[in-house]
Coordinates of C-alpha atoms in Angstrom, one line a residue:
Chain A
M1 CA -31.2 75.9 -0.8
T2 CA -28.1 74.3 0.7
G3 CA -28.9 70.8 2.0
F4 CA -28.7 70.1 5.7
K5 CA -26.0 67.5 6.2
V6 CA -26.9 64.1 7.6
P7 CA -24.2 62.8 9.8
R8 CA -22.9 59.4 8.7
Y9 CA -23.3 57.8 12.1
A10 CA -27.0 58.7 12.2
A11 CA -27.5 56.9 8.9
M12 CA -25.6 53.9 10.2
L13 CA -27.6 53.9 13.4
V14 CA -30.8 53.6 11.4
M15 CA -29.4 50.8 9.3
A16 CA -28.4 49.0 12.5
V17 CA -31.8 49.3 14.1
F18 CA -33.5 47.8 11.1
T19 CA -30.9 45.0 10.9
L20 CA -32.0 44.1 14.4
Y21 CA -35.6 44.2 13.4
F22 CA -35.1 41.8 10.5
L23 CA -32.7 39.4 12.1
T24 CA -33.9 39.1 15.7
P25 CA -37.0 36.9 14.9
L26 CA -34.9 34.6 12.8
W27 CA -32.2 34.3 15.4
W28 CA -34.9 33.6 18.0
L29 CA -36.3 30.9 15.8
F30 CA -32.8 29.3 15.6
I31 CA -32.4 29.4 19.4
A32 CA -36.0 28.2 20.0
S33 CA -35.6 25.3 17.6
G34 CA -32.8 24.1 19.9
K35 CA -34.9 24.2 23.1
Q36 CA -35.5 20.8 24.8
D37 CA -39.1 19.5 24.4
G38 CA -40.2 22.9 22.9
Q39 CA -39.8 24.6 26.3
V40 CA -39.4 28.0 24.5
T41 CA -39.7 30.0 27.7
E42 CA -37.0 28.1 29.5
G43 CA -33.5 29.5 29.7
H44 CA -32.2 32.4 27.7
A45 CA -34.3 33.6 24.8
L46 CA -31.5 34.7 22.5
L47 CA -28.5 32.6 23.6
P48 CA -28.1 28.9 23.3
D49 CA -28.1 27.0 26.5
N50 CA -28.8 23.3 26.8
F51 CA -28.8 23.4 23.0
A52 CA -30.6 20.3 21.7
L53 CA -30.9 21.1 18.1
G54 CA -29.5 17.7 17.1
T55 CA -32.1 15.7 19.1
N56 CA -34.9 17.9 17.9
L57 CA -33.8 17.4 14.3
S58 CA -33.8 13.7 14.6
D59 CA -37.2 13.8 16.3
L60 CA -38.4 16.0 13.5
F61 CA -37.2 13.7 10.7
R62 CA -38.5 10.5 12.5
Y63 CA -41.9 11.7 13.5
N64 CA -44.8 9.9 11.8
D65 CA -42.6 7.9 9.4
G66 CA -40.5 10.9 8.4
V67 CA -43.5 12.8 7.0
F68 CA -41.5 16.1 7.3
L69 CA -38.9 14.9 4.9
R70 CA -41.7 13.9 2.6
W71 CA -43.1 17.5 2.8
L72 CA -39.8 19.0 2.0
A73 CA -39.4 16.8 -1.0
N74 CA -43.0 17.7 -2.1
S75 CA -42.2 21.4 -1.8
V76 CA -39.1 20.9 -3.9
G77 CA -41.1 18.9 -6.4
Y78 CA -43.9 21.4 -6.7
T79 CA -41.6 24.4 -6.7
V80 CA -38.5 23.6 -8.7
G81 CA -40.5 21.7 -11.3
A82 CA -43.2 24.3 -11.7
A83 CA -40.8 27.2 -11.7
L84 CA -38.4 25.7 -14.2
L85 CA -41.0 24.7 -16.7
G86 CA -43.2 27.7 -16.0
T87 CA -40.3 30.1 -16.6
L88 CA -39.4 28.6 -19.9
L89 CA -43.0 28.8 -21.1
A90 CA -43.6 32.4 -19.8
G91 CA -40.2 33.4 -21.3
M92 CA -41.1 31.9 -24.7
C93 CA -44.4 33.6 -24.8
G94 CA -43.0 37.0 -23.7
Y95 CA -40.3 36.6 -26.3
A96 CA -42.8 36.0 -29.1
L97 CA -44.8 39.0 -28.0
A98 CA -41.8 41.2 -28.1
K99 CA -40.1 39.9 -31.3
Y100 CA -42.9 39.1 -33.7
V101 CA -45.7 41.2 -35.1
F102 CA -48.8 39.1 -35.5
R103 CA -52.5 39.5 -35.3
G104 CA -53.9 39.5 -31.8
R105 CA -50.6 40.2 -30.2
E106 CA -51.7 43.2 -28.2
L107 CA -54.9 41.4 -27.2
I108 CA -53.0 38.4 -25.9
F109 CA -50.6 40.7 -24.0
N110 CA -53.5 42.7 -22.5
I111 CA -55.3 39.5 -21.4
V112 CA -52.2 38.1 -19.8
L113 CA -51.6 41.5 -18.1
G114 CA -55.1 41.4 -16.8
G115 CA -54.2 38.0 -15.4
V116 CA -51.5 39.6 -13.3
L117 CA -54.2 41.7 -11.6
V118 CA -56.4 38.7 -10.8
P119 CA -55.6 37.4 -7.3
A120 CA -54.3 33.8 -7.5
T121 CA -56.4 32.9 -4.4
A122 CA -59.6 33.7 -6.4
L123 CA -58.7 30.8 -8.7
A124 CA -58.1 28.2 -6.0
L125 CA -61.8 27.4 -5.4
P126 CA -62.9 27.1 -9.0
L127 CA -59.7 25.1 -9.7
F128 CA -60.7 22.7 -6.9
L129 CA -64.2 22.3 -8.3
M130 CA -62.8 21.6 -11.8
F131 CA -60.2 19.1 -10.5
S132 CA -62.8 17.4 -8.4
K133 CA -65.0 17.0 -11.4
A134 CA -62.1 15.4 -13.3
E135 CA -61.4 13.3 -10.1
L136 CA -57.9 14.8 -9.9
A137 CA -58.3 16.8 -6.7
N138 CA -56.0 15.7 -3.9
T139 CA -53.2 14.6 -6.3
F140 CA -49.8 16.0 -7.0
W141 CA -50.9 17.3 -10.3
S142 CA -53.8 19.3 -8.8
V143 CA -51.2 21.6 -7.2
F144 CA -48.4 21.3 -9.8
L145 CA -50.3 22.1 -13.0
P146 CA -51.9 25.3 -11.9
S147 CA -48.6 26.4 -10.5
L148 CA -47.0 26.4 -13.9
V149 CA -48.8 29.6 -15.0
N150 CA -47.0 32.8 -14.3
P151 CA -48.5 35.8 -16.2
F152 CA -46.1 38.2 -14.6
G153 CA -43.3 36.2 -16.1
V154 CA -44.7 36.8 -19.6
Y155 CA -44.7 40.6 -18.8
L156 CA -41.1 40.5 -17.6
G157 CA -40.1 38.2 -20.5
R158 CA -41.5 40.7 -23.0
I159 CA -39.7 43.7 -21.5
Y160 CA -36.4 41.9 -21.4
A161 CA -36.6 40.4 -24.8
A162 CA -37.4 43.8 -26.3
A163 CA -34.5 45.4 -24.4
S164 CA -31.8 42.7 -24.8
V165 CA -32.4 40.8 -28.1
P166 CA -31.6 43.0 -31.1
D167 CA -33.6 42.4 -34.2
E168 CA -30.5 42.7 -36.4
L169 CA -29.1 39.6 -34.7
L170 CA -32.2 37.6 -35.4
E171 CA -32.2 38.8 -39.0
A172 CA -28.5 37.8 -39.4
A173 CA -29.4 34.3 -38.0
R174 CA -32.3 34.1 -40.5
I175 CA -29.9 34.9 -43.4
D176 CA -27.6 32.2 -42.1
G177 CA -30.5 29.8 -42.4
S178 CA -31.2 29.3 -38.7
G179 CA -34.9 28.6 -37.9
E180 CA -36.8 30.8 -35.5
V181 CA -37.0 28.2 -32.8
R182 CA -33.3 27.3 -33.1
S183 CA -32.4 31.0 -33.0
F184 CA -34.3 31.3 -29.8
F185 CA -32.6 28.5 -28.0
T186 CA -29.1 29.2 -29.3
I187 CA -29.0 33.1 -29.3
S188 CA -32.0 34.6 -27.5
V189 CA -32.0 32.4 -24.4
R190 CA -28.4 33.4 -23.7
L191 CA -29.1 37.1 -24.1
M192 CA -32.1 36.8 -21.9
A193 CA -30.4 34.7 -19.2
P194 CA -30.7 37.3 -16.4
A195 CA -34.4 37.7 -17.3
F196 CA -34.9 33.9 -17.0
V197 CA -33.2 33.8 -13.7
T198 CA -35.4 36.7 -12.4
I199 CA -38.6 35.1 -13.7
F200 CA -37.5 31.8 -12.2
L201 CA -36.8 33.3 -8.8
F202 CA -40.1 35.2 -8.7
H203 CA -42.0 32.1 -9.7
F204 CA -40.1 29.9 -7.3
V205 CA -40.9 32.1 -4.3
A206 CA -44.6 32.4 -5.4
V207 CA -45.0 28.7 -5.6
W208 CA -43.0 27.9 -2.5
N209 CA -45.1 30.4 -0.5
N210 CA -48.5 29.4 -2.1
F211 CA -50.8 28.4 0.7
M212 CA -54.4 28.7 -0.5
L213 CA -54.1 26.2 -3.4
P214 CA -52.7 23.3 -1.5
L215 CA -54.9 24.1 1.5
I216 CA -58.0 23.8 -0.7
M217 CA -56.8 21.0 -3.0
L218 CA -55.1 18.5 -0.7
G219 CA -56.5 16.3 1.9
N220 CA -53.8 13.6 1.9
E221 CA -51.1 14.6 4.4
R222 CA -48.4 12.7 2.3
L223 CA -48.9 15.2 -0.5
F224 CA -48.6 18.4 1.5
P225 CA -45.9 21.0 0.8
V226 CA -43.9 21.9 3.9
T227 CA -45.8 25.2 4.5
L228 CA -49.2 23.3 4.7
G229 CA -47.6 20.6 6.8
L230 CA -46.2 23.1 9.4
Y231 CA -49.6 24.8 9.4
S232 CA -51.4 21.6 10.1
W233 CA -49.0 20.7 13.0
N234 CA -49.3 24.2 14.4
S235 CA -53.1 24.0 14.5
Q236 CA -52.9 20.7 16.4
V237 CA -50.5 21.9 19.1
N238 CA -53.2 22.3 21.7
Q239 CA -54.2 18.6 21.4
H240 CA -50.7 17.3 20.9
P241 CA -48.2 19.5 22.9
E242 CA -45.3 17.4 21.7
L243 CA -45.7 19.0 18.3
R244 CA -44.6 22.4 19.5
A245 CA -40.9 21.5 19.4
L246 CA -41.4 20.0 15.9
V247 CA -43.2 23.1 14.6
L248 CA -40.3 25.3 15.7
V249 CA -37.5 23.2 14.5
G250 CA -39.5 22.4 11.3
A251 CA -40.0 26.1 10.6
F252 CA -36.3 26.7 11.0
V253 CA -35.4 23.8 8.7
S254 CA -37.9 24.9 6.1
I255 CA -36.3 28.3 5.6
V256 CA -32.7 27.1 5.4
P257 CA -32.8 26.0 1.8
M258 CA -34.5 29.3 0.8
V259 CA -31.9 31.3 2.6
I260 CA -29.1 29.4 0.9
A261 CA -30.7 29.9 -2.5
F262 CA -31.1 33.6 -1.9
L263 CA -27.6 34.1 -0.8
S264 CA -26.1 32.3 -3.8
L265 CA -28.4 33.9 -6.3
Q266 CA -28.6 37.4 -4.9
R267 CA -26.7 39.1 -7.7
F268 CA -29.3 38.1 -10.1
W269 CA -32.1 39.5 -8.0
R270 CA -30.7 43.0 -8.1
S271 CA -30.0 43.2 -11.8
G272 CA -33.3 41.5 -12.7
L273 CA -35.5 43.5 -10.4
G274 CA -34.1 46.7 -11.8
A275 CA -35.0 45.9 -15.4
G276 CA -38.5 44.8 -14.3
S277 CA -39.4 48.3 -13.3
I278 CA -38.1 50.1 -16.4
K279 CA -41.5 50.4 -17.9
Chain B
M1 CA -42.7 32.1 -39.0
K2 CA -46.3 31.4 -38.1
K3 CA -45.4 28.0 -36.8
A4 CA -42.6 29.4 -34.7
I5 CA -44.9 31.9 -33.1
L6 CA -47.4 29.2 -32.4
F7 CA -44.6 27.1 -30.8
F8 CA -43.7 30.0 -28.5
V9 CA -47.1 31.2 -27.5
A10 CA -49.3 28.0 -27.5
P11 CA -47.9 26.2 -24.5
F12 CA -48.3 29.1 -22.2
G13 CA -51.6 30.1 -23.9
A14 CA -53.0 26.6 -23.3
L15 CA -52.1 26.5 -19.6
F16 CA -53.2 30.1 -19.1
T17 CA -56.6 29.3 -20.7
L18 CA -57.0 26.0 -18.8
F19 CA -55.9 27.2 -15.3
Y20 CA -56.7 31.0 -15.4
L21 CA -59.4 31.9 -17.9
I22 CA -61.6 28.7 -17.6
P23 CA -61.5 28.8 -13.7
I24 CA -62.7 32.4 -13.8
G25 CA -65.5 31.5 -16.1
Y26 CA -66.3 28.4 -14.1
A27 CA -66.4 30.4 -10.9
I28 CA -68.9 32.9 -12.4
W29 CA -71.0 30.0 -13.8
Q30 CA -71.0 28.1 -10.5
S31 CA -72.0 31.3 -8.7
L32 CA -75.2 31.5 -10.7
F33 CA -76.5 28.2 -9.3
T34 CA -78.2 27.4 -6.0
V35 CA -79.0 24.3 -4.2
E36 CA -82.7 23.5 -3.5
R37 CA -84.1 20.9 -1.3
T38 CA -87.6 19.5 -1.1
G39 CA -88.3 19.6 2.6
T40 CA -85.5 19.6 5.2
F41 CA -84.1 16.1 4.4
G42 CA -85.1 15.9 0.8
P43 CA -82.6 15.3 -2.0
A44 CA -80.6 18.4 -3.0
T45 CA -80.8 19.5 -6.6
E46 CA -78.8 22.3 -8.3
V47 CA -81.0 24.8 -10.0
F48 CA -80.2 27.9 -11.9
G49 CA -80.6 30.8 -9.4
G50 CA -79.5 33.8 -11.5
L51 CA -78.1 36.4 -9.1
T52 CA -79.5 34.7 -5.9
Q53 CA -76.0 34.1 -4.5
Y54 CA -75.0 37.7 -5.2
K55 CA -78.0 38.9 -3.3
Q56 CA -76.7 36.9 -0.4
V57 CA -73.2 38.2 -0.8
F58 CA -74.3 41.7 -0.8
S59 CA -76.4 41.2 2.3
D60 CA -73.7 39.3 4.1
G61 CA -72.6 41.6 7.0
P62 CA -69.4 39.7 8.1
F63 CA -68.1 39.6 4.5
W64 CA -68.3 43.3 4.0
E65 CA -66.9 43.8 7.5
S66 CA -63.9 41.7 6.4
I67 CA -63.6 43.8 3.2
G68 CA -63.6 46.9 5.4
R69 CA -61.0 45.3 7.6
V70 CA -58.5 44.5 4.8
L71 CA -59.1 47.9 3.3
L72 CA -58.2 49.5 6.7
F73 CA -55.2 47.2 6.9
G74 CA -54.1 48.2 3.4
A75 CA -54.6 51.9 4.0
V76 CA -52.2 51.8 6.9
Q77 CA -49.9 48.9 6.2
V78 CA -49.1 49.6 2.5
P79 CA -48.0 53.2 3.0
V80 CA -46.0 52.4 6.1
M81 CA -44.3 49.4 4.4
L82 CA -43.6 51.2 1.1
G83 CA -42.6 54.4 2.9
L84 CA -40.1 52.4 4.9
A85 CA -38.9 50.6 1.8
L86 CA -38.4 53.9 0.0
F87 CA -36.7 55.5 3.0
L88 CA -34.3 52.5 3.3
A89 CA -33.6 52.5 -0.5
L90 CA -32.8 56.2 -0.5
L91 CA -30.5 55.7 2.6
L92 CA -28.7 52.9 0.9
D93 CA -28.3 55.0 -2.2
S94 CA -27.3 58.2 -0.4
G95 CA -23.6 57.3 -0.1
L96 CA -23.8 57.7 3.7
V97 CA -24.0 54.0 4.4
K98 CA -21.0 51.6 4.5
G99 CA -21.5 47.9 3.9
R100 CA -24.4 48.3 1.4
R101 CA -24.1 44.7 0.2
F102 CA -24.5 43.4 3.7
F103 CA -27.6 45.5 4.5
R104 CA -29.3 44.8 1.2
L105 CA -29.0 41.1 1.9
V106 CA -30.1 41.2 5.5
Y107 CA -33.2 43.3 4.7
F108 CA -34.1 41.0 1.9
L109 CA -33.7 37.8 3.9
P110 CA -37.3 37.8 5.4
Y111 CA -38.7 37.5 1.9
A112 CA -37.2 34.0 1.9
V113 CA -39.6 33.1 4.8
P114 CA -43.0 31.8 3.6
G115 CA -46.0 33.7 5.0
V116 CA -47.1 30.7 7.0
V117 CA -43.7 30.2 8.6
A118 CA -43.4 34.0 9.3
A119 CA -46.8 34.0 10.9
I120 CA -46.0 31.0 13.1
M121 CA -42.8 32.6 14.2
W122 CA -44.3 36.0 15.1
G123 CA -47.3 34.3 16.7
Y124 CA -44.9 32.7 19.2
L125 CA -43.2 36.0 19.7
Y126 CA -46.5 37.7 20.4
S127 CA -48.1 35.1 22.7
P128 CA -47.8 36.2 26.3
N129 CA -47.1 32.6 27.6
L130 CA -44.6 31.7 24.8
S131 CA -42.8 34.9 24.0
P132 CA -39.2 35.6 25.1
F133 CA -40.1 39.3 25.3
T134 CA -42.4 39.0 28.4
E135 CA -41.9 42.6 29.3
V136 CA -43.7 43.7 26.2
T137 CA -46.3 40.9 25.9
S138 CA -47.4 41.1 29.5
A139 CA -47.9 44.9 29.3
V140 CA -49.8 44.9 26.0
D141 CA -51.8 42.0 24.6
L142 CA -50.8 42.1 20.9
L143 CA -53.2 39.3 20.1
S144 CA -56.3 41.2 21.5
P145 CA -59.2 42.1 19.2
S146 CA -58.1 45.7 18.9
L147 CA -54.4 45.0 18.2
V148 CA -54.2 41.6 16.4
L149 CA -54.8 43.3 13.0
W150 CA -51.8 45.4 13.5
A151 CA -49.8 42.5 14.9
M152 CA -50.4 40.8 11.5
A153 CA -49.6 44.1 9.7
N154 CA -46.2 43.9 11.3
V155 CA -45.7 40.3 10.1
V156 CA -46.5 41.3 6.5
T157 CA -44.3 44.4 6.8
W158 CA -41.4 42.4 8.2
V159 CA -41.6 39.9 5.2
Y160 CA -42.0 42.5 2.4
V161 CA -40.1 45.7 3.3
G162 CA -36.8 44.4 2.0
Y163 CA -38.3 43.0 -1.2
N164 CA -39.9 46.3 -2.0
M165 CA -36.8 48.2 -1.0
L166 CA -34.8 46.1 -3.4
I167 CA -37.1 46.9 -6.3
I168 CA -36.9 50.6 -5.5
Y169 CA -33.2 50.5 -4.9
S170 CA -32.6 48.8 -8.3
A171 CA -34.5 51.5 -10.0
L172 CA -32.4 54.1 -8.2
L173 CA -29.2 52.4 -9.4
A174 CA -30.5 52.8 -13.0
V175 CA -30.7 56.6 -12.6
P176 CA -27.8 58.2 -14.6
T177 CA -25.3 59.8 -12.3
E178 CA -24.9 62.9 -14.4
I179 CA -28.2 64.1 -13.1
Y180 CA -26.8 64.1 -9.5
E181 CA -23.7 66.0 -10.7
A182 CA -25.9 68.8 -12.0
A183 CA -27.9 68.9 -8.8
K184 CA -24.8 69.0 -6.7
I185 CA -23.5 72.0 -8.7
D186 CA -26.8 73.7 -8.1
G187 CA -26.2 73.2 -4.4
A188 CA -28.9 70.6 -3.7
G189 CA -28.4 68.6 -0.5
V190 CA -29.2 65.0 0.3
F191 CA -32.9 65.7 1.0
R192 CA -33.5 68.0 -1.9
T193 CA -31.9 65.5 -4.3
A194 CA -34.0 62.7 -2.9
W195 CA -37.2 64.7 -3.0
S196 CA -36.8 66.5 -6.4
I197 CA -34.8 64.0 -8.4
K198 CA -34.7 60.5 -7.0
I199 CA -38.3 60.0 -5.9
P200 CA -39.8 61.2 -9.3
M201 CA -37.3 59.0 -11.1
V202 CA -38.3 55.8 -9.3
M203 CA -42.1 56.5 -9.4
P204 CA -42.8 53.6 -11.8
A205 CA -41.1 51.2 -9.4
I206 CA -43.2 52.6 -6.5
V207 CA -46.4 52.3 -8.6
L208 CA -45.5 48.7 -9.4
T209 CA -44.9 47.8 -5.7
T210 CA -48.1 49.6 -4.7
V211 CA -50.2 47.5 -7.2
F212 CA -48.7 44.3 -5.9
S213 CA -49.2 45.3 -2.3
I214 CA -52.9 46.2 -3.0
I215 CA -53.5 42.8 -4.5
G216 CA -51.6 41.1 -1.7
T217 CA -53.6 42.9 1.0
L218 CA -57.0 41.9 -0.4
Q219 CA -55.9 38.3 -0.6
L220 CA -54.7 38.2 3.0
L221 CA -55.0 34.5 4.0
A222 CA -52.0 32.7 5.5
E223 CA -51.3 35.1 8.3
P224 CA -54.9 35.3 9.7
Q225 CA -55.4 31.6 9.1
V226 CA -52.3 30.8 11.2
F227 CA -53.2 33.4 13.8
R228 CA -56.5 31.7 14.5
S229 CA -54.6 29.2 16.6
F230 CA -52.9 32.0 18.6
S231 CA -55.8 34.4 19.1
S232 CA -59.5 33.9 19.4
A233 CA -60.0 37.4 18.1
V234 CA -59.4 36.1 14.5
S235 CA -62.8 34.6 13.4
S236 CA -63.4 32.3 10.5
T237 CA -64.6 35.3 8.4
Y238 CA -61.8 37.7 9.4
T239 CA -60.6 38.3 5.9
P240 CA -62.5 37.8 2.6
N241 CA -60.4 34.8 1.7
L242 CA -61.1 33.2 5.1
T243 CA -64.8 33.7 4.3
V244 CA -64.3 31.9 0.9
L245 CA -62.6 29.1 2.7
S246 CA -65.1 28.6 5.5
T247 CA -68.0 28.9 3.1
A248 CA -66.5 26.3 0.8
S249 CA -65.9 23.9 3.7
I250 CA -69.6 24.1 4.8
P251 CA -69.7 23.1 1.8
N252 CA -71.6 25.8 0.0
F253 CA -69.5 26.0 -3.2
H254 CA -72.0 28.2 -5.1
L255 CA -71.9 31.0 -2.4
A256 CA -68.2 30.6 -2.0
A257 CA -67.7 31.0 -5.8
A258 CA -69.8 34.2 -5.6
F259 CA -67.6 35.5 -2.8
S260 CA -64.5 34.7 -4.9
V261 CA -65.9 36.5 -7.9
V262 CA -66.8 39.6 -5.9
L263 CA -63.4 39.6 -4.3
A264 CA -61.5 39.2 -7.6
L265 CA -63.6 41.9 -9.1
A266 CA -62.9 44.3 -6.2
T267 CA -59.2 43.5 -6.4
F268 CA -59.1 44.0 -10.2
V269 CA -61.1 47.3 -10.0
L270 CA -59.0 48.7 -7.2
S271 CA -55.6 47.9 -8.7
F272 CA -56.7 48.8 -12.2
S273 CA -58.1 52.2 -11.2
F274 CA -54.9 52.9 -9.2
L275 CA -52.9 52.2 -12.4
K276 CA -55.1 54.5 -14.4
F277 CA -55.0 57.2 -11.8
T278 CA -51.2 57.2 -11.8
Q279 CA -51.1 57.2 -15.5
R280 CA -53.4 60.2 -15.7
K281 CA -51.1 62.0 -13.3
G282 CA -48.4 61.3 -15.8
V283 CA -46.3 59.1 -13.5
Q284 CA -45.8 56.2 -15.9

């Protein structure tokens, strides 16, 4: 069967249509965050006119003693901290599961893999009950500590370590008198660098987007991550109409750091995601 | 060697036990208790109730309605989203598209937007009195009881198509090019190559994305929770997780824990049997 030829312009047309689908809402958000007093229906929807982004930004950052900046800082704290430490721990565990033969290895791996299939939201309620018992609910730690655990990272770490760290190299290091832990930090971490970046990025996005845990755990507004903060503003818009402008400009500001992070780290995404689906 | 293994495994193992295994056990334990009062205003005491809470879960109409709702949502949204993701990945990989880097990036960008923020943004776009697209929103009420589920499906699709596309596309890039050469010599066209070679080769990636999508669907929370302020059609028991949340805020932690356990079990069974099913078919 000789294939029917798809014209190049048809393919490009499809790509262009989807580009519009993905970008239009973001562009609208940018324009809307510059509308005066949150009057989103005034003026043109997709072109800037009477653009007041600067005023809206300063309103946003000054509202309620700068609570929005506080939320941003919280999000960064929860996310960067948990993702950095969580990645190292998951990577180490995955590495050990790939490179050492020991009793209970497969059992541990299977339990962790089962953990991948347990929805994180199912854990939020019992975690809240446990943290309340320990009188630690509604604290930074009640969101930070559970966010450290990333079973999917262990799975990825194991696959990568098996694929990228040769046993011969570790054997050679052993002969040279290097300890196992030292070999890991001097040799294996470097070989597994793309894996670590991928695990980190997955973890980062998961924690940044996590909604159920902080929603259940936190009552104190000053501890909110930015997603929860925006949600709480948005649900008060009917009582406090002035919040509408802040919700929009806040939503826009909250995605800027993520977009920048994505653009600068995108080459890692591709190489990392590919290896994740080898098995 | 033993010490080193312990050094590598113990930190994760401790946290996993503390914040994964114990909470699961604790939820099950909590769900076996019930609160009893002597008289209407008497002091509340916790007593062991066995499966009392589960009886209530199984007779709770709205909860099973919400399970049905997310299953319907998943049955439509997951195939549409993954079909689109596969289609776009194949198109990117077909050699017909110029500027692949650009498209890859643009399609992936919505993944950077948290679910809450995406839901707020689309909520404005859907609302008849807030949307810039008044021609559409005045003709069809996207937030009406019959359409709001699909309006949310669009939000989830918008966020995750590019992410899934990228996973499938990366798997396509890993396919050795000699296979395509052979197919070309045999006279296979773009469609034939895609159908007979590329799709079977990336099946593991598709299975992976399907499992994550199933888990995500049953957990649906941020979108419906945000949409409650845009549409009265989204009730406090609209999805299983909303039910957990509203039951916990009554507060009835024992019943909420039972809901959580049933939901987690349903999710686990569904994703696990999907994995087993594909394994039996020889996909993985």
